[in-house]
PDB file of C-alpha atoms in Angstrom:
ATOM      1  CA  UNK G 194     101.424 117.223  94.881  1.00  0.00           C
ATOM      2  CA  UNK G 195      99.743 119.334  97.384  1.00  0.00           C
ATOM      3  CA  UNK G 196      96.537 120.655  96.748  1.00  0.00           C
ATOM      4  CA  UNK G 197      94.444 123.590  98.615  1.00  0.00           C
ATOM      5  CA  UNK G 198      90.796 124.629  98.674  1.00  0.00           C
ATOM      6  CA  UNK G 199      90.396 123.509  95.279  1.00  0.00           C
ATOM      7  CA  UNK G 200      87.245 124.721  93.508  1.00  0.00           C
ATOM      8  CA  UNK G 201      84.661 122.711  90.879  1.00  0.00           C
ATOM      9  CA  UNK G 202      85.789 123.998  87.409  1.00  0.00           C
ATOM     10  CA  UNK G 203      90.076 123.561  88.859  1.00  0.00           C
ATOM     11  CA  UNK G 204      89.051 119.939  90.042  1.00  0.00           C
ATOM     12  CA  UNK G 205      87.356 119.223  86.873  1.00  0.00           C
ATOM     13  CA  UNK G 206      90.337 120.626  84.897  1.00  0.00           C
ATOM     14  CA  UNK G 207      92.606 118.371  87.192  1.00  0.00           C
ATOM     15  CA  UNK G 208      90.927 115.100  86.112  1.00  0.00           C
ATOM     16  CA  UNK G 209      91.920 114.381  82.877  1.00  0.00           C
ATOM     17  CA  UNK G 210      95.911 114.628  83.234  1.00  0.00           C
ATOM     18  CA  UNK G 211      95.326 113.372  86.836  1.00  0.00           C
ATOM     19  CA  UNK G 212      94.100 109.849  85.032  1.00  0.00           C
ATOM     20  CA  UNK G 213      97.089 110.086  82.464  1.00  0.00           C
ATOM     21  CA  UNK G 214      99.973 110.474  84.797  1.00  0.00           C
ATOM     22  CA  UNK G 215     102.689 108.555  84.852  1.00  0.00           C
ATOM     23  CA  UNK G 216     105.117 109.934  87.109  1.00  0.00           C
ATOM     24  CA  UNK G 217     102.571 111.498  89.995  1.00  0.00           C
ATOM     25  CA  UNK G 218     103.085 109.218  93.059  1.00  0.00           C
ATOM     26  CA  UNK G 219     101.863 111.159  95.627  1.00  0.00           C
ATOM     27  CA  UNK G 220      98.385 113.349  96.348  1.00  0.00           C
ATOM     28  CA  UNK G 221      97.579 115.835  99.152  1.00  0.00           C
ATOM     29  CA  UNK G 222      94.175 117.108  99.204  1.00  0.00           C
ATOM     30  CA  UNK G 223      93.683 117.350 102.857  1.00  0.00           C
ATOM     31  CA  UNK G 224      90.997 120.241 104.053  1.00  0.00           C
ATOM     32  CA  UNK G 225      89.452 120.489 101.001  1.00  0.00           C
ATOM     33  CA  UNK G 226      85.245 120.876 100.654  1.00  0.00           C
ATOM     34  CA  UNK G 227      85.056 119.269  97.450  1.00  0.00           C
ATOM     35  CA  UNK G 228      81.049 118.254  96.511  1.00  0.00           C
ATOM     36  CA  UNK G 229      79.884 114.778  96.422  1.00  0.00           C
ATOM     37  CA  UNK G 230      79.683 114.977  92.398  1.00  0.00           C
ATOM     38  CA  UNK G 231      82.641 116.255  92.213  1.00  0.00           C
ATOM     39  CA  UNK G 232      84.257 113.853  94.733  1.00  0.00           C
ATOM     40  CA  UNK G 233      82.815 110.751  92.506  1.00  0.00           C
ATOM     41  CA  UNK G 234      84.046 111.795  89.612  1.00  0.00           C
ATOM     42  CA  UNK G 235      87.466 112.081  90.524  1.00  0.00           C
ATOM     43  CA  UNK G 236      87.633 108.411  92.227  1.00  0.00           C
ATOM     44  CA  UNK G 237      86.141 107.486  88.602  1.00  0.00           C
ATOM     45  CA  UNK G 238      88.839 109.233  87.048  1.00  0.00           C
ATOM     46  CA  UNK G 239      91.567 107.801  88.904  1.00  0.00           C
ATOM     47  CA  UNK G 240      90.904 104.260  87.737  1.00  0.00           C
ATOM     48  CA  UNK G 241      93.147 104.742  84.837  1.00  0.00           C
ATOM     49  CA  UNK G 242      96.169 105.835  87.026  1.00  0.00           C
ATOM     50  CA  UNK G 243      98.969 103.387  87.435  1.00  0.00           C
ATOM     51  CA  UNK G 244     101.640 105.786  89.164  1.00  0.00           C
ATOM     52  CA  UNK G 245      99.859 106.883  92.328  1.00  0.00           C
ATOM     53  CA  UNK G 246     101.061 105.222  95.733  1.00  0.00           C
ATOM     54  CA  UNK G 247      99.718 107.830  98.401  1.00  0.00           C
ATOM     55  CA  UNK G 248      96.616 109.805  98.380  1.00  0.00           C
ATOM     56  CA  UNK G 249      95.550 111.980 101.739  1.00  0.00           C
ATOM     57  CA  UNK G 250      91.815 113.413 101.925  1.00  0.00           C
ATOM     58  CA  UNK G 251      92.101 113.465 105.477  1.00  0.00           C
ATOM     59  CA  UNK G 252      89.034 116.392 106.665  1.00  0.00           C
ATOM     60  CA  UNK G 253      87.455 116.663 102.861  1.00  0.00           C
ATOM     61  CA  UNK G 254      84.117 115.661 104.164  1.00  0.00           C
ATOM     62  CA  UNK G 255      83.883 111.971 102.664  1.00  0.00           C
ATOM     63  CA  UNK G 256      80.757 110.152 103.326  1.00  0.00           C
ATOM     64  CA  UNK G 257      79.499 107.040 103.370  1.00  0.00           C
ATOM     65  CA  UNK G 258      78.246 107.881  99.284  1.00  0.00           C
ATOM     66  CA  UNK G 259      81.731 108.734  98.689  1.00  0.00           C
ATOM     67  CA  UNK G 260      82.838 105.618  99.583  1.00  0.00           C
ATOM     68  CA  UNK G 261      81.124 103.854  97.293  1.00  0.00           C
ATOM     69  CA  UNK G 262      83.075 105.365  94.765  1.00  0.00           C
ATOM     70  CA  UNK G 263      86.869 104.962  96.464  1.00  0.00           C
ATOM     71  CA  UNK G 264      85.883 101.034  96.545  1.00  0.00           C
ATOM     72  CA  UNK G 265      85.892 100.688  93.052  1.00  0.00           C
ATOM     73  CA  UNK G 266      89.054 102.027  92.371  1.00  0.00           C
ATOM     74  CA  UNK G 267      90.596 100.279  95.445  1.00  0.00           C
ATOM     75  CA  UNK G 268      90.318  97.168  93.539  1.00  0.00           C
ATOM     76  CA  UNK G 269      90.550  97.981  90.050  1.00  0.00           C
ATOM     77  CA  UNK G 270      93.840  96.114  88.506  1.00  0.00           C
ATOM     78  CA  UNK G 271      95.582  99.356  87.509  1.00  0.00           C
ATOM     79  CA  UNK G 272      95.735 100.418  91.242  1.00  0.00           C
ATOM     80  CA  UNK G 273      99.171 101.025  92.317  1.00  0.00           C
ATOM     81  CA  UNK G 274      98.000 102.665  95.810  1.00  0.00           C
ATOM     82  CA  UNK G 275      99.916 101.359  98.894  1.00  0.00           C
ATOM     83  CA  UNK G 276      99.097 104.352 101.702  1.00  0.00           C
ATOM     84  CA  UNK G 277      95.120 105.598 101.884  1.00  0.00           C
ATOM     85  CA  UNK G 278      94.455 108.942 104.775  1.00  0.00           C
ATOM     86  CA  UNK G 279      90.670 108.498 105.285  1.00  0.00           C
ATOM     87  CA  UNK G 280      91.378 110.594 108.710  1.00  0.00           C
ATOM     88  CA  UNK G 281      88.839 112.999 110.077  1.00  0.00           C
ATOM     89  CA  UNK G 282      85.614 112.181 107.617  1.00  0.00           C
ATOM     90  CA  UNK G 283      82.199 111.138 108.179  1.00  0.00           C
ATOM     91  CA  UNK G 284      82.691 107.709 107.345  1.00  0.00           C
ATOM     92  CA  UNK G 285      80.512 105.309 109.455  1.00  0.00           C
ATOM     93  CA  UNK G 286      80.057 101.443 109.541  1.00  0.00           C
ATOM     94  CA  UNK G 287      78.420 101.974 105.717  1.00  0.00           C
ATOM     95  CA  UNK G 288      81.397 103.034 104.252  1.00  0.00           C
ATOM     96  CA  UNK G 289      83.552 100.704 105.962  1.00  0.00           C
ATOM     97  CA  UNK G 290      81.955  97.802 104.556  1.00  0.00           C
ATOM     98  CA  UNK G 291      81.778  99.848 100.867  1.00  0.00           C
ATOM     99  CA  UNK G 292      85.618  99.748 101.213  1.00  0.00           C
ATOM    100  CA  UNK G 293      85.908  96.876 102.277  1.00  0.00           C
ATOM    101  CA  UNK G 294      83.907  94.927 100.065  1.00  0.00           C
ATOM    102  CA  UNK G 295      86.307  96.264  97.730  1.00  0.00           C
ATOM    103  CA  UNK G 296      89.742  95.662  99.298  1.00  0.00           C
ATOM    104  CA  UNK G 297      88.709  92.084  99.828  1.00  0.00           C
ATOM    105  CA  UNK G 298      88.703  91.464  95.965  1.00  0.00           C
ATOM    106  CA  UNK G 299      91.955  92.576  95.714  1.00  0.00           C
ATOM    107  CA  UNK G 300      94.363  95.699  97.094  1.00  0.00           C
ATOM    108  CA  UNK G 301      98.003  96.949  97.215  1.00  0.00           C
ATOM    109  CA  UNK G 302      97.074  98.747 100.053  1.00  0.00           C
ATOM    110  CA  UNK G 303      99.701  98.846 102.935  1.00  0.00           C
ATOM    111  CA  UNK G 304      98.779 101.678 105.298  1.00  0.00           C
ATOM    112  CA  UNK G 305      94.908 102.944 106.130  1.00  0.00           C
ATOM    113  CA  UNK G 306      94.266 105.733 108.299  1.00  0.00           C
ATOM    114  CA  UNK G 307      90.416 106.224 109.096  1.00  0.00           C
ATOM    115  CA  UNK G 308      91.079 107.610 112.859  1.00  0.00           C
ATOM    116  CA  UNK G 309      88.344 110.308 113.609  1.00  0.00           C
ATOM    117  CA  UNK G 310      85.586 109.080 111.723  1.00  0.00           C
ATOM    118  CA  UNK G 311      82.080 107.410 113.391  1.00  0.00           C
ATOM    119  CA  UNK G 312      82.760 103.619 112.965  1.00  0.00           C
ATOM    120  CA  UNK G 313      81.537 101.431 115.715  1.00  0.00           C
ATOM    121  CA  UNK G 314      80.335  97.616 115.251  1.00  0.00           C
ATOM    122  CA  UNK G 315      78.705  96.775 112.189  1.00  0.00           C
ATOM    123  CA  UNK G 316      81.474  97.523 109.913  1.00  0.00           C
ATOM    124  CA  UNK G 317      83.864  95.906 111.193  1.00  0.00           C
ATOM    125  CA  UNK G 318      82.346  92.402 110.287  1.00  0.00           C
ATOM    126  CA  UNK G 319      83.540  93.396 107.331  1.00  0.00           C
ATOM    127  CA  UNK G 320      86.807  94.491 108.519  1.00  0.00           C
ATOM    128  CA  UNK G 321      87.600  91.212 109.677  1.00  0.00           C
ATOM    129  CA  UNK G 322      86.531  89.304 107.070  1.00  0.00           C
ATOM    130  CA  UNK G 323      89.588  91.683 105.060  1.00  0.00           C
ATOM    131  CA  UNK G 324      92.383  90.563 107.843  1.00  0.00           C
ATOM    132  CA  UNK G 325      91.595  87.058 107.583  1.00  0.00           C
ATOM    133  CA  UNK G 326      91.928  86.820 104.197  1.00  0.00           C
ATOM    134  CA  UNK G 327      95.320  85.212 103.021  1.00  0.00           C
ATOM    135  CA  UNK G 328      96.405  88.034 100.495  1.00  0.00           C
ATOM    136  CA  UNK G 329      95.279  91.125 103.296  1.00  0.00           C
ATOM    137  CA  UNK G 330      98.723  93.268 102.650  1.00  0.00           C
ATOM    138  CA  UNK G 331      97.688  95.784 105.046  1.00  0.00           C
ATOM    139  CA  UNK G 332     100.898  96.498 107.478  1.00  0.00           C
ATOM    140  CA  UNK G 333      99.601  99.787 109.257  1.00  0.00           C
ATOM    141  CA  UNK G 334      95.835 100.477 110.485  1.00  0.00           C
ATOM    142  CA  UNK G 335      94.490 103.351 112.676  1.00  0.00           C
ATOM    143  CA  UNK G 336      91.076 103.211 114.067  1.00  0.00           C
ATOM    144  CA  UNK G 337      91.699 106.284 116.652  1.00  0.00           C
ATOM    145  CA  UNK G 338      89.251 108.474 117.704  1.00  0.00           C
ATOM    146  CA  UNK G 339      85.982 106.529 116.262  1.00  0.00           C
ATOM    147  CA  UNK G 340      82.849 105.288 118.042  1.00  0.00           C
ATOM    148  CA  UNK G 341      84.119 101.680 118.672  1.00  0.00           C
ATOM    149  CA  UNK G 342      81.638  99.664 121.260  1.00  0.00           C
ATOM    150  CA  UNK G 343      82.054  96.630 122.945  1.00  0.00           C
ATOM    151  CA  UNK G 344      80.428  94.616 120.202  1.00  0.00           C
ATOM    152  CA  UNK G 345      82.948  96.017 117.668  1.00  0.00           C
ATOM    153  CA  UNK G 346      85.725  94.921 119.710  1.00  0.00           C
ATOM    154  CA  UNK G 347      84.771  91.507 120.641  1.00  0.00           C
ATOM    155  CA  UNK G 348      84.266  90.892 116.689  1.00  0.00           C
ATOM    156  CA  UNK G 349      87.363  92.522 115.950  1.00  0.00           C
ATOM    157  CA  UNK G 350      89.493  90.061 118.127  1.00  0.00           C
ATOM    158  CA  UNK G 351      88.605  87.198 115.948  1.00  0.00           C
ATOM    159  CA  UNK G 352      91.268  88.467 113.346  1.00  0.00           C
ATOM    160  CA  UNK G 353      94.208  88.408 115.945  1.00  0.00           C
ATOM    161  CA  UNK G 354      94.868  84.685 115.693  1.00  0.00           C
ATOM    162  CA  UNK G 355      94.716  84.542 111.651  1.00  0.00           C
ATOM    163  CA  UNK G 356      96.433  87.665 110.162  1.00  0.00           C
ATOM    164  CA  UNK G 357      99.991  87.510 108.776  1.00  0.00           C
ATOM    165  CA  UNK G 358     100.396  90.661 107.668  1.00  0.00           C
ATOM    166  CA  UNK G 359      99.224  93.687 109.794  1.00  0.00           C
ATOM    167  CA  UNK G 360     102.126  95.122 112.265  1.00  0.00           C
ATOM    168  CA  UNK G 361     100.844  98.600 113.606  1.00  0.00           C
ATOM    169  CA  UNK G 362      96.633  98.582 114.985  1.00  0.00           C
ATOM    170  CA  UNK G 363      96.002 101.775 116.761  1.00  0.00           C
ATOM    171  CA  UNK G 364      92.410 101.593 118.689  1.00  0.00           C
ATOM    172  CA  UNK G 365      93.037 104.675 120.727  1.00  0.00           C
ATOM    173  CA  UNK G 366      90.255 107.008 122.066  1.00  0.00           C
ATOM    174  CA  UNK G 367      87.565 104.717 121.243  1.00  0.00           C
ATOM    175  CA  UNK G 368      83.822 103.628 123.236  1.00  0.00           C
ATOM    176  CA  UNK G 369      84.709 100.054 124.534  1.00  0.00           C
ATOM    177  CA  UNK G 370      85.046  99.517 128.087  1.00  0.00           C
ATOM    178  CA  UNK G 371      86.485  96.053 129.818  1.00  0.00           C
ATOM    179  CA  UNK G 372      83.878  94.049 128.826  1.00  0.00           C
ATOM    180  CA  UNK G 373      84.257  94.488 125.154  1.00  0.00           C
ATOM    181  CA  UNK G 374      88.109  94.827 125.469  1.00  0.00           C
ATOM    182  CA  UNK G 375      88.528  91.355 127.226  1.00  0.00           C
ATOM    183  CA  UNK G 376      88.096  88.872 124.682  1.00  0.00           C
ATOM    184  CA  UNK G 377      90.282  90.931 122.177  1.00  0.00           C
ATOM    185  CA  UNK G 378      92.943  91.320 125.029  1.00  0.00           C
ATOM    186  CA  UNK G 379      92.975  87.524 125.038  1.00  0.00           C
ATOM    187  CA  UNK G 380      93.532  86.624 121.554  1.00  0.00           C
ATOM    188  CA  UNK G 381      96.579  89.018 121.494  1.00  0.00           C
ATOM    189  CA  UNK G 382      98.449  85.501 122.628  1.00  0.00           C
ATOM    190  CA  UNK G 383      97.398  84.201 119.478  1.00  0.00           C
ATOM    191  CA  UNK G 384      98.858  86.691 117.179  1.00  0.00           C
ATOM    192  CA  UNK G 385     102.180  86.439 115.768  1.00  0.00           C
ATOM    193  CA  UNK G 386     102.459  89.625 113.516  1.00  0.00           C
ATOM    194  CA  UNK G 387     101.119  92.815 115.613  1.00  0.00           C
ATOM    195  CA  UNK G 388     104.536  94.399 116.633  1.00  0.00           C
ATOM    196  CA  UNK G 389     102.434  97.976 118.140  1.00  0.00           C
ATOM    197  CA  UNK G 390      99.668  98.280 119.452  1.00  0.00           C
ATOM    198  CA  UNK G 391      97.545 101.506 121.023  1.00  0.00           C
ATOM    199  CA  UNK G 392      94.643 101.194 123.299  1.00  0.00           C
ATOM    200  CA  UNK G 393      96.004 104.974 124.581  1.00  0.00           C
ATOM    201  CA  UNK G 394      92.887 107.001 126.217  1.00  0.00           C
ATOM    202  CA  UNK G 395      90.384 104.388 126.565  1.00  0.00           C
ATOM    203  CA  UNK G 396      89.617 105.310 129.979  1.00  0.00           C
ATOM    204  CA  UNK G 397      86.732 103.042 130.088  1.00  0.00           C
ATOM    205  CA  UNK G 398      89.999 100.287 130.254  1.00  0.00           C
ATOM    206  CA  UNK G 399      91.210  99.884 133.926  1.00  0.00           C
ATOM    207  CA  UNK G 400      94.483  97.927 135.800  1.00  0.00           C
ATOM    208  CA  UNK G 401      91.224  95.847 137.829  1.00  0.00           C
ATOM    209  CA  UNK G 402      89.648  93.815 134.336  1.00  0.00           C
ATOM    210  CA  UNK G 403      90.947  93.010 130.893  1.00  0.00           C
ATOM    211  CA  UNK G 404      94.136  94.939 131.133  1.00  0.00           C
ATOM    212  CA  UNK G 405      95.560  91.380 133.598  1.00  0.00           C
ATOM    213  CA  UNK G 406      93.986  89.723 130.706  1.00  0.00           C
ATOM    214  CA  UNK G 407      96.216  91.550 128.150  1.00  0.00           C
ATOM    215  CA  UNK G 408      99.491  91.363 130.163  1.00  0.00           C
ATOM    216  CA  UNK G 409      98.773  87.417 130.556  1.00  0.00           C
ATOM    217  CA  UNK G 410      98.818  87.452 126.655  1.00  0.00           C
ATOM    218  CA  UNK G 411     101.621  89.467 126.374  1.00  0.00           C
ATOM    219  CA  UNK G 412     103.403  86.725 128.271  1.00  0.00           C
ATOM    220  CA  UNK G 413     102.951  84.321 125.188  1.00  0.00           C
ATOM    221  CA  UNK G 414     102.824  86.503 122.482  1.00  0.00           C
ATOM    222  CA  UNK G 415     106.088  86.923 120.689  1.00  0.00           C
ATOM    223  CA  UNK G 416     105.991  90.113 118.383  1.00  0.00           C
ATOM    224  CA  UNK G 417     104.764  92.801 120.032  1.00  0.00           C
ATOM    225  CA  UNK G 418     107.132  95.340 120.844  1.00  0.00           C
ATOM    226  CA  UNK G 419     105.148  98.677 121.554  1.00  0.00           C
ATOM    227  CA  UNK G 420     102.408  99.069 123.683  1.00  0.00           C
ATOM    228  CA  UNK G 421     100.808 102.567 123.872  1.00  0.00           C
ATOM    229  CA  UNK G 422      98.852 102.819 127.793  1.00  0.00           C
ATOM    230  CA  UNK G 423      98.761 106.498 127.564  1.00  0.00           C
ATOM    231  CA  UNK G 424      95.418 107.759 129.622  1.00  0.00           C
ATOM    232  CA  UNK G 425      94.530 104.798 131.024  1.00  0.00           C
ATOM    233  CA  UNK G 426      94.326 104.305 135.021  1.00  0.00           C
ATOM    234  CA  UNK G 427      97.381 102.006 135.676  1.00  0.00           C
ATOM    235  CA  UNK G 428      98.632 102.046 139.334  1.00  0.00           C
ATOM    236  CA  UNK G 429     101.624 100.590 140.531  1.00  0.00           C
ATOM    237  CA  UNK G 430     100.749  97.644 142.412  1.00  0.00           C
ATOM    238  CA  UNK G 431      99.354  96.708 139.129  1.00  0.00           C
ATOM    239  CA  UNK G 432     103.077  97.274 137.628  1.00  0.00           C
ATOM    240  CA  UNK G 433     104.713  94.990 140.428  1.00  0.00           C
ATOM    241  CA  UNK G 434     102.367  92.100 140.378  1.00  0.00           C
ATOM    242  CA  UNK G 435     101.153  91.332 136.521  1.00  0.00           C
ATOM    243  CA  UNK G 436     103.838  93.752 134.036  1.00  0.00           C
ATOM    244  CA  UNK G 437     106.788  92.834 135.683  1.00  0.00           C
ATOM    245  CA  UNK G 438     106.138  89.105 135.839  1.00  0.00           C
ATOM    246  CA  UNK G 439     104.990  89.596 131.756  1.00  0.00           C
TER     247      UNK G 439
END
């Protein structure tokens, strides 16, 4: 079901056989400006649904607050939800560690989009401490477009050598430079279950530091089977001397 520009009183009148269905299994709302009131009181609502497996808010304006209400029903034992669309929100370290918090208790979540949000270190403590964990079922994860630093990556690379489950990270377009991409780029040797991975438009990432680290890795590691360079100085010396040997 697609949904557009939806107002209060329709929303409201939505809830009730929203939490009932049986057969609904898959929710657009995308480019909606639903309020935050409104917003909380339809995550409440969904907790009773046990047919729902996608639901897309992508550019509705959720928050950090709203967050705190998505959590809940993340992990609530009715949830049937495999594929979340966070995309294009306001969602910043706060909310990432609301939802994760959440999915850490327990998920059926397989795919999580929360590209173009405003997530850059803190949060992803959290976000680790969800990888790690042996019942993460998360298969797909896009971080595009956020506010990523240096310190966000470096903690992010301590999931690469423990997680079983995830097979598509995309870190395009972030803030991290060499530095912080380094020690991530040298885990990747360690990980046996990433089979794509984008670091596309970093341009802060260069053929001179941690991308001779990352081909090294590639050398060991055995699953990956996509890597996305796209806007990132490569020259082709650099092709010759590391990718080729890889």
């Amino acid at each position: 079901m697609v949904l557009s520009r939806l107002s209060v009183i329709s929303l409201f009148d939505f809830f009730i056989p929203l939490s009932e269905s049986t057969r609904m299994e898959i929710l657009i709302l995308n480019e909606n400006k639903i309020r935050h009131t409104s917003y909380i009181k339809f995550w409440e609502f969904l907790m009773g649904n046990k047919s729902i497996k996608k639901i897309s808010v992508m550019k509705t304006e959720i928050s950090d607050k709203t967050c705190e209400s998505i959590g809940p029903y993340l992990s609530n034992k009715w949830c049937t939800l495999i594929d979340l669309d966070l995309s294009r929100n306001l969602i910043t370290d706060v909310g990432l560690i609301s939802l994760m918090s959440n999915l850490i208790v327990s998920s059926s979540l397989l795919y999580l989009n929360l590209s173009s949000n405003s997530i850059r270190d803190k949060g992803i403590v959290k976000l680790v401490e969800y990888l790690v964990k042996p019942k993460c079922t998360l298969l797909e994860l896009s971080l595009q477009g956020n506010k990523i630093n240096n310190e966000g990556m470096e903690t992010l690379a301590g999931f690469l050598a423990k997680n079983k489950s995830l097979k598509m990270l995309d870190l395009g377009k972030n803030e991290f430079s060499d530095h912080g991409f380094e020690p991530f780029a040298a885990e990747i040797a360690k990980n046996t279950c990433l089979t794509l991975l984008d670091i596309s438009r970093n341009k802060e990432i260069n053929d001179e530091g941690s991308l001779v680290t990352l081909v090294q890795s590639i050398a060991f590691n055995k699953s990956i089977q996509t890597l996305d360079l796209n806007g990132i100085r490569i020259r082709k010396p650099f092709l010759k001397s590391h990718f080729e040997p890889a």
